[in-house]
CSV table of C-alpha atoms and ligand atoms in Angstrom, one decimal:
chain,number,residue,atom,x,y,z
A,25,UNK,CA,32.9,-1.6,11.1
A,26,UNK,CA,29.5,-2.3,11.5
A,27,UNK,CA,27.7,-5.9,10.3
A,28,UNK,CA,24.5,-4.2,9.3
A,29,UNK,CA,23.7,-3.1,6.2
A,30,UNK,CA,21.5,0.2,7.7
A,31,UNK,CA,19.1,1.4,5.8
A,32,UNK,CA,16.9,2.9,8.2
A,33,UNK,CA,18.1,6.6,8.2
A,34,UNK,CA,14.8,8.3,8.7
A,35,UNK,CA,14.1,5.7,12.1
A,36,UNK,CA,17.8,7.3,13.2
A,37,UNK,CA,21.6,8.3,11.3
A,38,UNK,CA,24.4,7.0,13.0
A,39,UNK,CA,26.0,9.6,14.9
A,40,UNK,CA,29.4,11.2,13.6
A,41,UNK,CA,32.7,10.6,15.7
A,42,UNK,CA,33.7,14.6,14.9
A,43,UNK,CA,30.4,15.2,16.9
A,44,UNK,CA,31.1,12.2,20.0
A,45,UNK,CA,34.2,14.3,20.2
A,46,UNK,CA,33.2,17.6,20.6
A,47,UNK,CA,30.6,16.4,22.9
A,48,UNK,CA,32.7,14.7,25.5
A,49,UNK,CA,34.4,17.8,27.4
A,50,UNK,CA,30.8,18.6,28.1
A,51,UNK,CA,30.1,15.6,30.2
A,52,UNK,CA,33.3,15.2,32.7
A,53,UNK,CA,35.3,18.4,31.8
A,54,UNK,CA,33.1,21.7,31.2
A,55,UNK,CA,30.1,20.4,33.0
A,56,UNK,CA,28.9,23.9,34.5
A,57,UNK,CA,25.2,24.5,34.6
A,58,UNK,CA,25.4,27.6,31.5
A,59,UNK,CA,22.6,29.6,33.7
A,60,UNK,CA,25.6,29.9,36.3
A,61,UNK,CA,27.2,33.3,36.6
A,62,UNK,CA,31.1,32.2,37.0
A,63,UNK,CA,33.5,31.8,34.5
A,64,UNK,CA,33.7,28.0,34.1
A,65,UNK,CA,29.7,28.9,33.1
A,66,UNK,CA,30.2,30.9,30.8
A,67,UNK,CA,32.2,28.1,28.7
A,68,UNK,CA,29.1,26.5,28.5
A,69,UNK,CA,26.8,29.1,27.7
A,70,UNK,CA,29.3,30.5,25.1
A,71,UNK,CA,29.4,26.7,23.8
A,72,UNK,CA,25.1,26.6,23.6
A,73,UNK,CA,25.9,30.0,22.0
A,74,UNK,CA,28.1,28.6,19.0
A,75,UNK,CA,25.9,25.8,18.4
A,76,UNK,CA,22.9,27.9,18.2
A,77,UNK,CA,24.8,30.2,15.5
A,78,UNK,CA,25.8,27.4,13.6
A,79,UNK,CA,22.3,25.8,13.6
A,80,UNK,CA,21.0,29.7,12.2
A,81,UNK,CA,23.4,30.0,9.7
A,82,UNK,CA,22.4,26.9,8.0
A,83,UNK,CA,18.9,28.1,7.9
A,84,UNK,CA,19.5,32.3,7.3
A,85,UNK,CA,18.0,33.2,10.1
A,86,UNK,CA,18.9,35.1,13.7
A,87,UNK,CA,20.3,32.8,16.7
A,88,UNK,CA,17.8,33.9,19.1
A,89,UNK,CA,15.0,32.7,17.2
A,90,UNK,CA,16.2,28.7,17.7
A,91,UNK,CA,15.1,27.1,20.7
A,92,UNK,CA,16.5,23.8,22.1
A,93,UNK,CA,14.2,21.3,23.1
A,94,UNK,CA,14.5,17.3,23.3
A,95,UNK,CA,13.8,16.3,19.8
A,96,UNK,CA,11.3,16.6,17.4
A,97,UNK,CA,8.0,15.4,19.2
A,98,UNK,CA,8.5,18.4,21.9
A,99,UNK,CA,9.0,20.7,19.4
A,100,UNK,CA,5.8,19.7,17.6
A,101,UNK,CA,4.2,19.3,20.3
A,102,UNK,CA,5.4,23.2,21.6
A,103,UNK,CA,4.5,24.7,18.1
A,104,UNK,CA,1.2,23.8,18.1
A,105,UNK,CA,-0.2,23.6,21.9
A,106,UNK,CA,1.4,27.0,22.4
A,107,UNK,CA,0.8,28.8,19.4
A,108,UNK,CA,-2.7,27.8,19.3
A,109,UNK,CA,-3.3,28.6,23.1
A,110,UNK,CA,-1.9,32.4,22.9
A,111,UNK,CA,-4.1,33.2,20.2
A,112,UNK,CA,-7.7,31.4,21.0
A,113,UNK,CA,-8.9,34.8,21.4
A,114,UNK,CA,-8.2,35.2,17.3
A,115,UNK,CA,-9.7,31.4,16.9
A,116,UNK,CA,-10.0,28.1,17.2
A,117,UNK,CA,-9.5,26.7,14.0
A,118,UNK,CA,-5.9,24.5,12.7
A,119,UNK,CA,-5.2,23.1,9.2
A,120,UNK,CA,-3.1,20.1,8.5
A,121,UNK,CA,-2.4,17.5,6.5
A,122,UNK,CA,-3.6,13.4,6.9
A,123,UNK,CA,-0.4,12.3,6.6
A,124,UNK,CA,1.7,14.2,9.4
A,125,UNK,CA,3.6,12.2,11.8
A,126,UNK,CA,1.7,11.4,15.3
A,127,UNK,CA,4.0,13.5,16.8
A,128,UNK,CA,1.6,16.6,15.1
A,129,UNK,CA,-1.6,14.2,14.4
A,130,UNK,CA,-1.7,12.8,18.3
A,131,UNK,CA,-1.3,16.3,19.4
A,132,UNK,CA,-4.1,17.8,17.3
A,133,UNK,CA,-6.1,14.7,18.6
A,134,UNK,CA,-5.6,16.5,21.8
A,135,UNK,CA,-6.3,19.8,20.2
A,136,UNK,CA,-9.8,18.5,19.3
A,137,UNK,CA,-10.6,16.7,22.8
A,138,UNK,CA,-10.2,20.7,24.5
A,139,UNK,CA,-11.9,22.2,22.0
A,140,UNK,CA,-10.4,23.0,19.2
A,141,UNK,CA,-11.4,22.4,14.9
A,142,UNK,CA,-9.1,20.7,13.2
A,143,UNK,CA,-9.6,20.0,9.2
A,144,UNK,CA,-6.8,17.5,7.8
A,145,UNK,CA,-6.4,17.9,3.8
A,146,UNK,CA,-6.1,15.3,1.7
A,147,UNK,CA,-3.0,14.3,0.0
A,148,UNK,CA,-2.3,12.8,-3.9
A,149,UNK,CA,-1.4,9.6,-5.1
A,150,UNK,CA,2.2,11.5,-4.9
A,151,UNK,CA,1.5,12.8,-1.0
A,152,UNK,CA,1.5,16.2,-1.6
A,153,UNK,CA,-1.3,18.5,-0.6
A,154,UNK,CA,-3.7,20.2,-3.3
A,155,UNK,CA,-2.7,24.0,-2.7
A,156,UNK,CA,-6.7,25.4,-3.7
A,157,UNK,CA,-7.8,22.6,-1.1
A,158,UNK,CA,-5.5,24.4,1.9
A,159,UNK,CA,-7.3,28.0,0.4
A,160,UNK,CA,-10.4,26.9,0.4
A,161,UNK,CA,-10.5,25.2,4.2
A,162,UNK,CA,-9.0,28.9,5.6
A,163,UNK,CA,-11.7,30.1,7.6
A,164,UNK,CA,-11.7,33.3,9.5
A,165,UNK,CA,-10.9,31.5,12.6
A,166,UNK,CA,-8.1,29.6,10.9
A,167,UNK,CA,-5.0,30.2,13.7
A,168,UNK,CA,-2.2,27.6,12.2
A,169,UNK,CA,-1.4,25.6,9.5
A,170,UNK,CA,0.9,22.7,10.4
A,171,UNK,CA,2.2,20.8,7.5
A,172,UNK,CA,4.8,18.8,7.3
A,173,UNK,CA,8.0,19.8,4.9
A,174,UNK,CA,9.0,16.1,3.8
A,175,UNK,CA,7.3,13.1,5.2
A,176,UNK,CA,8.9,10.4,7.1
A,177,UNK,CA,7.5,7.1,5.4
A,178,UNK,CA,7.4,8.2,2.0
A,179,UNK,CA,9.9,11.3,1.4
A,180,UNK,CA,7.8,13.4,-0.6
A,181,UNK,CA,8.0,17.0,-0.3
A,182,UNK,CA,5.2,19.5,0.4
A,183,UNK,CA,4.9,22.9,-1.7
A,184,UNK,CA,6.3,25.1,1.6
A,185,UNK,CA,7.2,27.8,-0.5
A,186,UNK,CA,3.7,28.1,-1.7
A,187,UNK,CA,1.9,26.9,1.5
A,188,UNK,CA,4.0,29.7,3.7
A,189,UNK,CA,2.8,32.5,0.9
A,190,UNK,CA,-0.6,31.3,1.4
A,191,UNK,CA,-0.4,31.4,5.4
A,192,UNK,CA,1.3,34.9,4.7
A,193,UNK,CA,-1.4,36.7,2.9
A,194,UNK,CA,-4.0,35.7,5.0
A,195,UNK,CA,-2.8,36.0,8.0
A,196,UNK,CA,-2.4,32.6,9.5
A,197,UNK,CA,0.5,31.3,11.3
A,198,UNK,CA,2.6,28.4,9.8
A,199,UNK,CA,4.9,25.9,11.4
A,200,UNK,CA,6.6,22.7,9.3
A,201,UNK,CA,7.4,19.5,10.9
A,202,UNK,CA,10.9,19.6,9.3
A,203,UNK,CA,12.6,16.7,11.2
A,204,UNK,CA,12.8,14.7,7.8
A,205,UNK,CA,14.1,17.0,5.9
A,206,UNK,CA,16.5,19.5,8.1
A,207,UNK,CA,20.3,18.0,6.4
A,208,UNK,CA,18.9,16.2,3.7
A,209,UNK,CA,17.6,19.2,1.3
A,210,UNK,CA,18.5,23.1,1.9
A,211,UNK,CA,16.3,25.3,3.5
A,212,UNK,CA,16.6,28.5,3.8
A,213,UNK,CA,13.7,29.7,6.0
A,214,UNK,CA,13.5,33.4,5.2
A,215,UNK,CA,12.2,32.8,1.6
A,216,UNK,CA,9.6,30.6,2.7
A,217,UNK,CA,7.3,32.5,4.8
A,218,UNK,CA,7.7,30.1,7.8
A,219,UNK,CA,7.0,31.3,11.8
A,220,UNK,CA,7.8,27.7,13.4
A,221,UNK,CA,10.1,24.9,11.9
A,222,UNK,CA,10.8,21.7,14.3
A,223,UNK,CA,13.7,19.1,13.7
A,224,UNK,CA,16.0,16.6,15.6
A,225,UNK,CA,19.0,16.4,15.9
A,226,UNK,CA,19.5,11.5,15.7
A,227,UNK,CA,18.0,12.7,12.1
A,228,UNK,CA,20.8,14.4,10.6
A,229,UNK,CA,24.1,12.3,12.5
A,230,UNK,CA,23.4,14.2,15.5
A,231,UNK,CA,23.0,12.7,19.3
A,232,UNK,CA,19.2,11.5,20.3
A,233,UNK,CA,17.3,13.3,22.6
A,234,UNK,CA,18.0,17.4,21.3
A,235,UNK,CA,16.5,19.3,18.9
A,236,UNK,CA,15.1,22.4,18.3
A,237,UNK,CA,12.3,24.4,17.5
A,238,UNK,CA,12.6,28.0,14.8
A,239,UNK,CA,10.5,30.5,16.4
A,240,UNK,CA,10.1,34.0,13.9
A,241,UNK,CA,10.9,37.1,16.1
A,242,UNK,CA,7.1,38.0,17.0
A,243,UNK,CA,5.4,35.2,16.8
A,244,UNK,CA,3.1,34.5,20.0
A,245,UNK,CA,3.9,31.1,21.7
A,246,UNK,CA,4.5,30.6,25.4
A,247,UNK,CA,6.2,28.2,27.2
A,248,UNK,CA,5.3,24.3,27.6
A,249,UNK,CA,7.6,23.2,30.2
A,250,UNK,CA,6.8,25.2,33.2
A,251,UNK,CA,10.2,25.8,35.5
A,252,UNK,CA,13.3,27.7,35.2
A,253,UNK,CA,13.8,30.8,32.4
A,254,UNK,CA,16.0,29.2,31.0
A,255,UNK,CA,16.2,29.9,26.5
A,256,UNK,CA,15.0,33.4,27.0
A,257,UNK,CA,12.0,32.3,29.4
A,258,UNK,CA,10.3,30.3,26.8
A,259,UNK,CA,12.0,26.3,27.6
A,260,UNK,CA,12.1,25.4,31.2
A,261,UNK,CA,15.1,23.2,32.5
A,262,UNK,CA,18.6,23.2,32.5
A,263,UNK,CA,19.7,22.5,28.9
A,264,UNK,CA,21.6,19.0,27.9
A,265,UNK,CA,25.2,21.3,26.7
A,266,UNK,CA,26.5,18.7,26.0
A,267,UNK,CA,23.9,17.3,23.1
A,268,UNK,CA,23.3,20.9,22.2
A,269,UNK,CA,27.3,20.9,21.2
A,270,UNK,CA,26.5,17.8,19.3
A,271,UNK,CA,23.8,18.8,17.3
A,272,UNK,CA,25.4,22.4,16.5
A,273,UNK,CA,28.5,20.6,15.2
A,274,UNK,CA,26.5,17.7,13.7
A,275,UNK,CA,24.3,20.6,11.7
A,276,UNK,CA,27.9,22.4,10.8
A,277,UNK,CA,28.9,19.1,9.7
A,278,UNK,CA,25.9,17.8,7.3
A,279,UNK,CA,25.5,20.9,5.8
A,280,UNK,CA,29.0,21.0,4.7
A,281,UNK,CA,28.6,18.1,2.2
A,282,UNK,CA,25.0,18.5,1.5
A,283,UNK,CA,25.1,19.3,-1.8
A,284,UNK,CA,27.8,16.6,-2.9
A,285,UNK,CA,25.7,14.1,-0.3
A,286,UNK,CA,22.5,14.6,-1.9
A,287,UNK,CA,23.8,14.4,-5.6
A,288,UNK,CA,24.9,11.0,-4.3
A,289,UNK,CA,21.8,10.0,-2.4
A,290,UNK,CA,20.0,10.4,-5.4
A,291,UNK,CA,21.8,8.2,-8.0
A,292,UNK,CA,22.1,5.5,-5.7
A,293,UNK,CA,18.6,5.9,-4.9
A,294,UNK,CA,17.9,5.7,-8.3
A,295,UNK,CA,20.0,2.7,-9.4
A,296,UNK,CA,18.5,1.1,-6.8
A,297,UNK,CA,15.5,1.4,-7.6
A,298,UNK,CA,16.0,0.5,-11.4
A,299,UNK,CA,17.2,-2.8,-10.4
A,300,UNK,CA,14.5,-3.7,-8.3
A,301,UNK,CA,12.0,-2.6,-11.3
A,302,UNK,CA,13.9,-4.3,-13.6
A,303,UNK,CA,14.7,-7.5,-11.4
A,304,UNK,CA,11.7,-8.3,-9.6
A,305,UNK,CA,7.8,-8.3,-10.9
A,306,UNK,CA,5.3,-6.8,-9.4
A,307,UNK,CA,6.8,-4.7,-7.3
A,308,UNK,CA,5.1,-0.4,-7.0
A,309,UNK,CA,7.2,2.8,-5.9
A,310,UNK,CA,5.2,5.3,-3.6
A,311,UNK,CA,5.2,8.5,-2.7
A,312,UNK,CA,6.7,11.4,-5.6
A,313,UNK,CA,9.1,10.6,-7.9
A,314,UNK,CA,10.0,13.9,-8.2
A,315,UNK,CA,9.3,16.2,-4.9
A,316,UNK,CA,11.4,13.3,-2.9
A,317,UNK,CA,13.9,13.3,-0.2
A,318,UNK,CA,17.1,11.9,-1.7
A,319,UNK,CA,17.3,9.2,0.7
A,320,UNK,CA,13.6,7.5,0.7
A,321,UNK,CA,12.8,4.7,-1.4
A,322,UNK,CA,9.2,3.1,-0.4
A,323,UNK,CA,8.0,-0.2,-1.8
A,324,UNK,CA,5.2,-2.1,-2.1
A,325,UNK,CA,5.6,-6.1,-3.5
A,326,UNK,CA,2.5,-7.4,-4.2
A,327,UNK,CA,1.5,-10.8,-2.1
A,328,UNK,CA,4.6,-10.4,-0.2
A,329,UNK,CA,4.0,-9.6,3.7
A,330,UNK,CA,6.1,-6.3,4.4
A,331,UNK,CA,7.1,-7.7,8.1
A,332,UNK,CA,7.7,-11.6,7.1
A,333,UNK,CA,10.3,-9.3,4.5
A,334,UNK,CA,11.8,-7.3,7.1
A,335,UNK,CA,12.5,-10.7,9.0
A,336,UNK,CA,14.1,-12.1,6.1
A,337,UNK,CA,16.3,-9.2,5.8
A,338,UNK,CA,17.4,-8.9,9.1
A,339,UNK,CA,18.6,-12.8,8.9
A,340,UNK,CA,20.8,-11.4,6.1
A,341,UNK,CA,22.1,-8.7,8.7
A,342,UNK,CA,20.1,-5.9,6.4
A,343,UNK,CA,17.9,-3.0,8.6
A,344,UNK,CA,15.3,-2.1,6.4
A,345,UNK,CA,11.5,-1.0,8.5
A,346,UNK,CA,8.0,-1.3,7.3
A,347,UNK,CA,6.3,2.1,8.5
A,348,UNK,CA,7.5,4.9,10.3
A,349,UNK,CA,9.9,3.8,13.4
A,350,UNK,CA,7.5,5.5,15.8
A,351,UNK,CA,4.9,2.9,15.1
A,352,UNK,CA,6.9,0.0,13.8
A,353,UNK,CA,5.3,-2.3,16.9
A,354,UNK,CA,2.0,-1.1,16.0
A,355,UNK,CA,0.2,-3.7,13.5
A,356,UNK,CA,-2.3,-1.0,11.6
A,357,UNK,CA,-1.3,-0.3,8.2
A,358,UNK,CA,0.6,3.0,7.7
A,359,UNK,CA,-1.9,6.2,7.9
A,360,UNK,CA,0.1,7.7,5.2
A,361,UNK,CA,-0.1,4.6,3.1
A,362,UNK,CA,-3.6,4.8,3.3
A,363,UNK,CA,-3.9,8.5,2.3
A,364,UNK,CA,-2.4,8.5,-0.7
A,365,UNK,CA,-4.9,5.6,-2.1
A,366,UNK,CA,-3.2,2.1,-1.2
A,367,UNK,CA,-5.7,-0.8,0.3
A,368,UNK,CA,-4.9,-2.0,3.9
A,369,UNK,CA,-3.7,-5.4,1.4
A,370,UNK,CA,-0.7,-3.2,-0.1
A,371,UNK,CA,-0.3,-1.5,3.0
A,372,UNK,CA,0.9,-4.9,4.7
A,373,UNK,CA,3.4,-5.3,1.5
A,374,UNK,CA,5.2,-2.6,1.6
A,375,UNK,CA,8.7,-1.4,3.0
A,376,UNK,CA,10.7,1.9,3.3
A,377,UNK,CA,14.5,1.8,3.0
A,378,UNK,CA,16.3,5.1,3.6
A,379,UNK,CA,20.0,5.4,2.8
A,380,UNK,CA,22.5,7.3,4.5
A,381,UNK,CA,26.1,8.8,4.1
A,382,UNK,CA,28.2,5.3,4.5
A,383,UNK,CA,25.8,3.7,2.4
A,384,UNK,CA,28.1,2.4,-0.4
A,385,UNK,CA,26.6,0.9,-4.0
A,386,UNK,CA,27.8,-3.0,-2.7
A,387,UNK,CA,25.3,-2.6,0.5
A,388,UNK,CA,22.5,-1.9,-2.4
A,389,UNK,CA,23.7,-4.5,-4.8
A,390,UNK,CA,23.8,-7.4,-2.0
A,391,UNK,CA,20.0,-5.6,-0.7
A,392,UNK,CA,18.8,-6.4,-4.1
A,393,UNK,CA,20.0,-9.7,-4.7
A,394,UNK,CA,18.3,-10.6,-0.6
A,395,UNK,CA,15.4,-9.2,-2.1
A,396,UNK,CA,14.9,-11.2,-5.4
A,397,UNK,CA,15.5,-14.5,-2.9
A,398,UNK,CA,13.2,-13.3,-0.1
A,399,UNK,CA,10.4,-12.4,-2.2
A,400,UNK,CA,10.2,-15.3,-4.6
A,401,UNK,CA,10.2,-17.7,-1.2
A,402,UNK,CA,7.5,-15.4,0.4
A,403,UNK,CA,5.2,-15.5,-2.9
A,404,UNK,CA,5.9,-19.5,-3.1
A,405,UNK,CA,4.7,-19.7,-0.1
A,406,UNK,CA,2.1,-17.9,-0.1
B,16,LIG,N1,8.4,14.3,13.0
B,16,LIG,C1,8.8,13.4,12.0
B,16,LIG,C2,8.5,13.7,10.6
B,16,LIG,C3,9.6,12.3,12.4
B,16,LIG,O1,10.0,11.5,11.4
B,16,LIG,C4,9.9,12.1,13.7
B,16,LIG,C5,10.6,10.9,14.1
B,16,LIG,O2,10.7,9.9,13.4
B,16,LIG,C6,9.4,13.0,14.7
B,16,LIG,C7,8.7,14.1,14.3
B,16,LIG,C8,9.8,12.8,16.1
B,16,LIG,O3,11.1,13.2,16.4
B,16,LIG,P1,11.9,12.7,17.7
B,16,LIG,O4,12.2,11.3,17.4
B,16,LIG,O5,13.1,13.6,17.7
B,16,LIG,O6,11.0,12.9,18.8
């Protein structure tokens, strides 16, 4: 049994002991390189094979459109270098959003330093996108929108549905950053128009290190890694079977109680947040209340600084963080924060806690009672 209270899900989810399992022949056992042509190869590649099946089924589409890579930031990164280069002949021009996490934002930075036009939409107060907006900025050189499915600091949910039937009719690729949201909420890729869809596998009780990237049949994109033809020519380097096996199963596994888990998610999410409404003064929810993952609950308590909290927490054993993981040792306030209209001030005051499956109602009871006493000593102090 663990000390912590975790309620860091979206930094990482604890990975499942059904998934350690099924990934330990792979490291002593059935360790064959799967490009090998022998028998004891074949176990491995047949094993890639199942994981990839199971990883398609929970999205309805074909096995040979997923791709493993090493996590979310390659596939972003793959998406939208590659996509982008095979079709500069069409154009030079991407769309995103300002609050997209810098696995997309630091790539486009790139994007921008080589050339290329990138115009980053506003969000609401909520964090969603405004639909006319992403209309209005395609231009005929528009090659790919890259918007993010659910966002990482805040949970909110983007219109994908409607962005992908947008990208559709006028001809413009689209790939979703959906590391966030891959496990939490269904998605079932078909009906939403989508040619590239990136997640991770430490985001859904998977191992670190593996993910993969949806490519649609068709859709031009070459390879980033250059090396071996390994994943049909198009992801260089012998693949990691053994986290592949993981993932698959972890993916089989999440999916399995995702609709009980998420009815779950969201009442606790919700009492939890009642109390701390109810119990402590001045205290603000961001991001939607209503396009949200069921795990995200972001708060800003006014006069209170967000990091002298965290500490506070963590003396109490309790893992709460104050932006996104990825920049959690950088001190400038949260970019998304900041987008959807809070001051630099508010930024500093504000903590996400993201719940998980073993996060029981007495982990949420004890975090609010730490937080009445932590912030009532951080505003007398202050
Ligand atoms: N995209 C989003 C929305 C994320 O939250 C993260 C990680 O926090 C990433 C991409 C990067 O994923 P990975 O840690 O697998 O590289």
């Amino acid at each position: 049994m663990s000390p912590y209270i975790y309620l860091d899900h979206a930094a990482t989810t604890p990975m499942k002991k059904e998934v350690m399992e099924e990934m330990l022949p792979y490291f002593t056992e059935q360790y064959a390189n799967p490009s090998a042509i022998y028998e004891f190869a074949v176990k491995s590649k047949d094993a890639m094979d199942t994981a990839r099946k199971n990883i398609a089924a929970t999205l309805g589409v074909k096995p040979q459109e997923i791709y493993f890579t090493s996590g979310g930031t390659e596939s972003d990164n793959w998406a939208i270098l590659k996509t982008a280069e095979a079709l500069k002949t069409k154009g030079n021009h991407i769309i995103t959003s300002k609050i997209e996490h810098h696995a997309v934002l630091h790539t486009l930075g790139y994007m921008e330093s080589i050339g290329y036009e990138v115009t980053y939409l506003d969000v609401d107060k909520q964090g969603r996108i405004n639909l006319k907006e992403l209309e209005d900025a395609i231009r005929k050189e528009t090659i790919l929108i890259t918007i993010m499915t659910a966002n990482n600091e805040i949970g909110t949910i983007q219109p994908i549905r409607q962005i992908g039937r947008i990208a559709k009719e006028r001809g413009v690729l689209f790939h979703t950053d959906g590391v966030q949201a891959y496990g939490h909420i269904p998605i079932f890729l078909p009906e939403y128009s989508v040619d590239l869809f990136s997640a991770s596998g430490h985001k859904f009780y998977g191992p670190k290190g593996i993910g993969f990237l949806y490519v649609k049949e068709n859709t031009p994109i070459s390879s980033l890694l250059k090396g071996g033809g390994q994943e049909r020519k198009l992801r260089a380097g012998t693949e990691n079977v053994a986290s592949i096996v993981g993932m698959g199963k972890a993916a089989k596994l999440v999916h399995q109680r995702l609709g009980y888990e998420r009815m779950r998610e969201t009442n606790l999410r919700n009492y939890f947040m009642n109390r701390i409404l109810r119990e402590i003064n001045d205290v603000k929810i961001n991001g939607s209340l209503k396009n949200r993952l069921c795990n995200n609950i972001n708060l800003t308590f006014s006069g209170v600084e967000g990091e002298a909290l965290l500490i506070m927490l963590d003396s109490e054993d309790i893992c709460v963080a104050t932006g996104s993981a990825c920049n959690s040792k950088e001190s400038t306030p949260s970019h998304v924060l900041l987008a959807i209209g809070l001051s630099e001030e508010e930024a500093y005051s504000t903590i996400r806690i993201t719940i998980g499956e073993t996060t029981q109602k007495k982990d949420l009871d004890q975090t609010v009672e730490a937080l009445k006493l932590s912030v009532a000593n951080l505003r007398k102090k202050s």
